[in-house]
Tab-separated table of C-alpha atoms in Angstrom:
chain	number	residue	atom	x	y	z
A	29	MET	CA	23.252	9.925	11.315
A	30	ILE	CA	20.773	11.403	8.852
A	31	SER	CA	21.759	13.503	5.854
A	32	LEU	CA	19.750	15.643	3.450
A	33	SER	CA	20.839	16.876	0.040
A	34	ILE	CA	18.822	18.885	-2.475
A	35	ALA	CA	19.628	19.081	-6.179
A	36	ASN	CA	17.618	19.263	-9.403
A	37	ASN	CA	14.326	19.636	-7.493
A	38	ILE	CA	14.951	16.362	-5.613
A	39	ALA	CA	15.489	15.991	-1.879
A	40	GLU	CA	17.475	12.887	-0.951
A	41	VAL	CA	17.276	11.792	2.669
A	42	VAL	CA	19.820	9.180	3.713
A	43	LEU	CA	19.928	6.918	6.765
A	44	ASP	CA	23.686	6.846	7.165
A	45	ALA	CA	24.641	4.521	10.014
A	46	PRO	CA	25.482	1.316	8.115
A	47	HIS	CA	27.562	-0.065	11.005
A	48	LYS	CA	24.310	-0.591	12.939
A	49	LEU	CA	22.091	-1.359	9.926
A	50	ASN	CA	20.665	2.175	10.091
A	51	SER	CA	18.714	1.369	13.244
A	52	LEU	CA	17.161	4.456	14.800
A	53	ASP	CA	17.495	5.829	18.310
A	54	GLU	CA	15.812	8.957	19.655
A	55	GLN	CA	18.510	11.257	18.281
A	56	ALA	CA	18.310	9.758	14.791
A	57	LEU	CA	14.517	10.109	14.778
A	58	GLY	CA	14.918	13.792	15.652
A	59	GLU	CA	17.428	14.258	12.848
A	60	LEU	CA	15.127	12.476	10.401
A	61	SER	CA	12.200	14.663	11.433
A	62	LYS	CA	14.304	17.791	10.888
A	63	ALA	CA	15.411	16.560	7.461
A	64	TYR	CA	11.770	16.260	6.412
A	65	ASP	CA	11.004	19.694	7.844
A	66	ASP	CA	13.878	21.215	5.885
A	67	ALA	CA	12.859	19.412	2.712
A	68	ALA	CA	9.241	20.533	3.150
A	69	ALA	CA	10.387	24.137	3.567
A	70	ALA	CA	12.362	23.800	0.336
A	71	ALA	CA	9.276	22.352	-1.358
A	72	ALA	CA	7.276	25.387	-0.235
A	73	ARG	CA	9.871	27.563	-1.981
A	74	GLY	CA	9.523	25.518	-5.164
A	75	GLU	CA	12.964	23.937	-4.761
A	76	VAL	CA	11.803	20.344	-4.162
A	77	ARG	CA	9.319	18.469	-6.334
A	78	ALA	CA	10.121	14.897	-5.242
A	79	LEU	CA	11.853	13.177	-2.326
A	80	LEU	CA	13.899	9.975	-2.140
A	81	LEU	CA	14.540	8.134	1.122
A	82	ARG	CA	17.284	5.496	1.223
A	83	GLY	CA	19.691	3.759	3.572
A	84	GLU	CA	23.442	3.304	3.277
A	85	GLY	CA	25.027	-0.126	3.444
A	86	ARG	CA	23.507	-3.588	3.346
A	87	ALA	CA	20.243	-2.701	5.114
A	88	PHE	CA	17.602	-0.025	4.694
A	89	CYS	CA	16.729	0.082	8.403
A	90	ALA	CA	16.714	-2.712	10.970
A	91	GLY	CA	14.277	-0.809	13.203
A	92	ARG	CA	14.764	0.676	16.622
A	93	ASP	CA	18.289	0.864	17.987
A	94	ILE	CA	17.960	-1.173	21.205
A	95	GLN	CA	21.660	-1.642	21.891
A	96	ASN	CA	21.597	0.634	24.937
A	97	VAL	CA	17.973	0.125	25.979
A	98	THR	CA	17.372	-1.151	29.493
A	99	PRO	CA	14.191	-3.251	29.187
A	100	GLU	CA	13.140	-2.842	32.831
A	101	SER	CA	12.958	0.943	32.481
A	102	ASP	CA	12.160	1.228	28.793
A	103	ASP	CA	9.213	3.456	27.871
A	104	ALA	CA	8.314	1.952	24.516
A	105	GLU	CA	5.121	3.977	24.264
A	106	ALA	CA	7.024	7.255	24.588
A	107	TYR	CA	9.370	6.135	21.817
A	108	LEU	CA	6.576	4.956	19.507
A	109	ALA	CA	3.719	7.361	20.257
A	110	GLY	CA	5.881	10.344	21.130
A	111	LEU	CA	8.539	10.079	18.429
A	112	VAL	CA	7.823	7.489	15.743
A	113	GLN	CA	4.133	8.097	15.041
A	114	PRO	CA	4.452	11.908	14.674
A	115	LEU	CA	7.384	11.385	12.316
A	116	LEU	CA	5.478	8.894	10.175
A	117	LYS	CA	2.516	11.286	9.941
A	118	LYS	CA	4.879	14.080	8.870
A	119	MET	CA	6.453	11.857	6.230
A	120	SER	CA	3.076	10.766	4.907
A	121	ALA	CA	1.945	14.398	4.544
A	122	PHE	CA	5.074	15.566	2.697
A	123	PRO	CA	3.924	18.121	0.052
A	124	ALA	CA	5.376	16.321	-2.988
A	125	PRO	CA	5.726	12.746	-4.256
A	126	THR	CA	7.964	10.597	-2.050
A	127	PHE	CA	9.883	7.446	-2.929
A	128	ALA	CA	11.966	4.932	-0.983
A	129	ALA	CA	14.631	2.508	-2.165
A	130	ALA	CA	14.863	-0.358	0.331
A	131	GLN	CA	17.488	-3.083	0.495
A	132	GLY	CA	18.363	-5.694	3.073
A	133	ALA	CA	16.555	-5.597	6.408
A	134	CYS	CA	13.418	-3.409	6.547
A	135	LEU	CA	11.974	-4.166	9.967
A	136	GLY	CA	10.029	-2.478	12.766
A	137	VAL	CA	10.398	1.282	12.514
A	138	GLY	CA	12.219	0.715	9.219
A	139	LEU	CA	9.060	-0.858	7.840
A	140	GLY	CA	7.083	2.083	9.234
A	141	LEU	CA	9.244	4.523	7.254
A	142	LEU	CA	8.311	2.651	4.092
A	143	LEU	CA	4.606	2.625	4.969
A	144	ALA	CA	4.736	6.430	5.306
A	145	THR	CA	6.251	6.791	1.818
A	146	ASP	CA	4.178	7.133	-1.346
A	147	VAL	CA	6.067	4.693	-3.585
A	148	VAL	CA	8.447	1.972	-2.413
A	149	TYR	CA	10.894	0.088	-4.619
A	150	VAL	CA	12.675	-2.832	-2.986
A	151	ALA	CA	15.652	-5.030	-3.706
A	152	GLU	CA	14.616	-8.551	-4.647
A	153	ASN	CA	16.556	-9.867	-1.644
A	154	ALA	CA	15.250	-7.310	0.867
A	155	LYS	CA	13.723	-8.760	4.046
A	156	PHE	CA	10.347	-7.938	5.596
A	157	GLY	CA	8.426	-9.401	8.495
A	158	SER	CA	8.077	-9.328	12.268
A	159	PRO	CA	11.183	-10.499	14.154
A	160	PHE	CA	9.743	-9.397	17.487
A	161	ALA	CA	8.804	-12.879	18.677
A	162	LYS	CA	12.453	-13.286	19.603
A	163	LEU	CA	12.273	-10.134	21.766
A	164	GLY	CA	9.010	-10.749	23.569
A	165	ALA	CA	7.648	-7.679	21.786
A	166	THR	CA	5.178	-7.118	18.991
A	167	LEU	CA	5.131	-5.586	15.536
A	168	ASP	CA	4.815	-1.790	15.628
A	169	SER	CA	4.911	1.357	13.456
A	170	GLY	CA	1.690	0.454	11.663
A	171	GLY	CA	2.840	-3.023	10.732
A	172	HIS	CA	-0.265	-4.816	12.035
A	173	TRP	CA	-2.575	-2.626	9.969
A	174	TYR	CA	-0.470	-2.855	6.841
A	175	PHE	CA	0.160	-6.598	6.962
A	176	THR	CA	-3.510	-7.320	7.672
A	177	GLU	CA	-4.595	-4.974	4.862
A	178	ARG	CA	-2.267	-6.555	2.293
A	179	LEU	CA	-1.774	-10.136	3.474
A	180	GLY	CA	-4.892	-11.003	5.456
A	181	MET	CA	-5.247	-12.163	9.038
A	182	HIS	CA	-3.822	-15.674	8.711
A	183	ARG	CA	-0.634	-14.729	6.859
A	184	THR	CA	-0.091	-11.762	9.182
A	185	LEU	CA	-0.277	-13.875	12.313
A	186	ASP	CA	1.845	-16.584	10.686
A	187	LEU	CA	4.652	-14.043	10.148
A	188	ILE	CA	4.251	-12.624	13.667
A	189	TYR	CA	4.174	-15.986	15.453
A	190	THR	CA	7.056	-17.562	13.504
A	191	ALA	CA	9.248	-14.462	12.985
A	192	ASP	CA	9.828	-15.733	9.444
A	193	LEU	CA	10.831	-13.096	6.906
A	194	ILE	CA	9.756	-12.701	3.287
A	195	SER	CA	11.886	-11.363	0.452
A	196	GLY	CA	11.401	-8.167	-1.483
A	197	ALA	CA	10.339	-10.184	-4.512
A	198	GLU	CA	7.716	-12.009	-2.425
A	199	ALA	CA	6.504	-8.759	-0.869
A	200	VAL	CA	5.916	-7.188	-4.287
A	201	ALA	CA	4.209	-10.339	-5.587
A	202	GLN	CA	1.836	-10.154	-2.607
A	203	GLY	CA	0.989	-6.498	-3.269
A	204	MET	CA	2.913	-4.925	-0.395
A	205	PHE	CA	5.137	-2.637	-2.462
A	206	SER	CA	5.397	-1.316	-5.995
A	207	ARG	CA	8.420	-2.897	-7.703
A	208	ALA	CA	11.295	-5.249	-6.951
A	209	MET	CA	14.665	-4.798	-8.627
A	210	PRO	CA	18.044	-6.537	-8.440
A	211	ALA	CA	19.922	-5.084	-5.477
A	212	ASP	CA	22.706	-3.667	-7.645
A	213	GLU	CA	20.181	-1.823	-9.836
A	214	LEU	CA	17.860	-0.531	-7.108
A	215	LEU	CA	19.323	2.890	-6.374
A	216	THR	CA	20.088	3.794	-9.981
A	217	GLY	CA	16.677	2.646	-11.152
A	218	THR	CA	14.876	4.489	-8.376
A	219	ARG	CA	16.804	7.704	-8.952
A	220	GLU	CA	15.911	7.632	-12.648
A	221	ILE	CA	12.213	7.379	-11.849
A	222	VAL	CA	12.371	10.060	-9.162
A	223	ALA	CA	14.124	12.421	-11.581
A	224	ARG	CA	11.334	11.912	-14.111
A	225	VAL	CA	8.621	12.541	-11.529
A	226	ALA	CA	10.416	15.684	-10.315
A	227	GLU	CA	9.863	17.180	-13.775
A	228	GLY	CA	6.139	16.449	-13.663
A	229	ALA	CA	3.034	18.325	-12.585
A	230	THR	CA	3.643	18.386	-8.837
A	231	GLY	CA	0.296	19.951	-8.023
A	232	ALA	CA	-1.596	17.176	-9.802
A	233	PHE	CA	0.554	14.525	-8.154
A	234	THR	CA	-0.080	16.012	-4.724
A	235	ALA	CA	-3.814	16.066	-5.401
A	236	SER	CA	-3.720	12.376	-6.281
A	237	LYS	CA	-1.657	11.639	-3.184
A	238	GLU	CA	-4.271	13.284	-0.978
A	239	LEU	CA	-7.144	11.587	-2.814
A	240	VAL	CA	-5.632	8.132	-2.451
A	241	ALA	CA	-5.021	8.672	1.269
A	242	HIS	CA	-8.581	9.895	1.770
A	243	ILE	CA	-10.071	6.985	-0.181
A	244	ARG	CA	-8.011	4.568	1.939
A	245	ASP	CA	-8.702	6.154	5.315
A	246	GLN	CA	-12.390	6.903	4.751
A	247	ARG	CA	-13.119	3.745	2.744
A	248	LEU	CA	-14.866	5.810	0.094
A	249	GLY	CA	-17.102	4.145	-2.461
A	250	LEU	CA	-16.825	4.724	-6.201
A	251	TRP	CA	-19.231	7.638	-6.500
A	252	ASP	CA	-17.938	9.511	-3.452
A	253	ALA	CA	-14.390	9.097	-4.717
A	254	MET	CA	-15.445	10.299	-8.157
A	255	ALA	CA	-17.066	13.405	-6.660
A	256	GLU	CA	-13.799	14.258	-4.884
A	257	GLU	CA	-11.884	13.730	-8.127
A	258	ASN	CA	-14.208	16.200	-9.827
A	259	THR	CA	-13.544	18.807	-7.150
A	260	GLU	CA	-9.775	18.380	-7.424
A	261	GLN	CA	-9.888	18.596	-11.210
A	262	ALA	CA	-11.826	21.855	-10.973
A	263	ARG	CA	-9.113	23.257	-8.719
A	264	LEU	CA	-6.257	22.007	-10.888
A	265	CYS	CA	-7.688	23.450	-14.090
A	266	LYS	CA	-6.783	26.908	-12.768
A	267	SER	CA	-3.077	26.032	-12.496
A	268	GLU	CA	-0.282	26.936	-14.900
A	269	ASP	CA	0.693	23.290	-15.302
A	270	TYR	CA	-2.828	22.323	-16.340
A	271	ALA	CA	-2.791	24.934	-19.083
A	272	GLU	CA	0.707	23.889	-20.149
A	273	GLY	CA	-0.272	20.228	-20.303
A	274	PHE	CA	-3.237	20.905	-22.549
A	275	ARG	CA	-1.286	23.252	-24.801
A	276	ALA	CA	1.545	20.750	-25.158
A	277	PHE	CA	-0.914	18.006	-26.081
A	278	GLN	CA	-2.620	20.203	-28.667
A	279	GLU	CA	0.737	21.303	-30.101
A	280	LYS	CA	2.110	17.733	-30.066
A	281	ARG	CA	5.151	18.534	-27.892
A	282	THR	CA	6.528	17.519	-24.515
A	283	PRO	CA	5.097	19.658	-21.684
A	284	VAL	CA	7.391	21.726	-19.504
A	285	PHE	CA	5.847	21.775	-16.058
A	286	THR	CA	6.840	24.244	-13.357
A	287	GLY	CA	5.397	22.274	-10.447
A	288	THR	CA	3.023	25.047	-9.448
A	289	VAL	CA	0.083	24.228	-7.230
A	290	ALA	CA	-3.335	25.758	-7.767
A	291	GLY	CA	-4.938	27.569	-4.853
């Protein structure tokens, strides 16, 4: 079950099936996709300026729900390419800053949800890795790319071959995610940060989000990246928030941003 709530310019999407560690079947993926569509529509109306994704219970998401999967007839490609990948692309392109708070198991598709989120905060005792060796399957949902990018070839294959898991604290220390927090402080701490970002200059944040993705995907060098920054700054300087930010600085006060996006 997936739920969406919107309040104070924040959309909160919740994976709410703790009895099965928030594992995702086809129906849950459809519900999650709709939640992001609804939140994006609210963002277009100016009602959402940040999004938080979290899971109920002791795990963020243990991956695909395989309880009722018949391996002999399973079409894993249809599940991954037809359902998971389009969802992850949609999440990655969400038109506002996105955050995730991840505790417990974060595996398979659950890891993919985190990779499609802008900023990820994890519980110190969260668990990441590739448990698929025990299933005769392989890491999916972008895990190979992400692990290789952050951990290198040897450590990636070590985790895949052994099915060993690393903690949230280890994952942050190795540059996989942004911050690790004690499990009992994770949700409160994340919500506080999301609330602060939701009061910020959403247009500027979205521009940075797109720039970072482009630099990553196109492997841009310094000067090409700088040229794109210049173009974005020229666009942003026509926005209400840009003018407000400068005026507030000059008047030595806290800016009040509306979250408007320049054309």
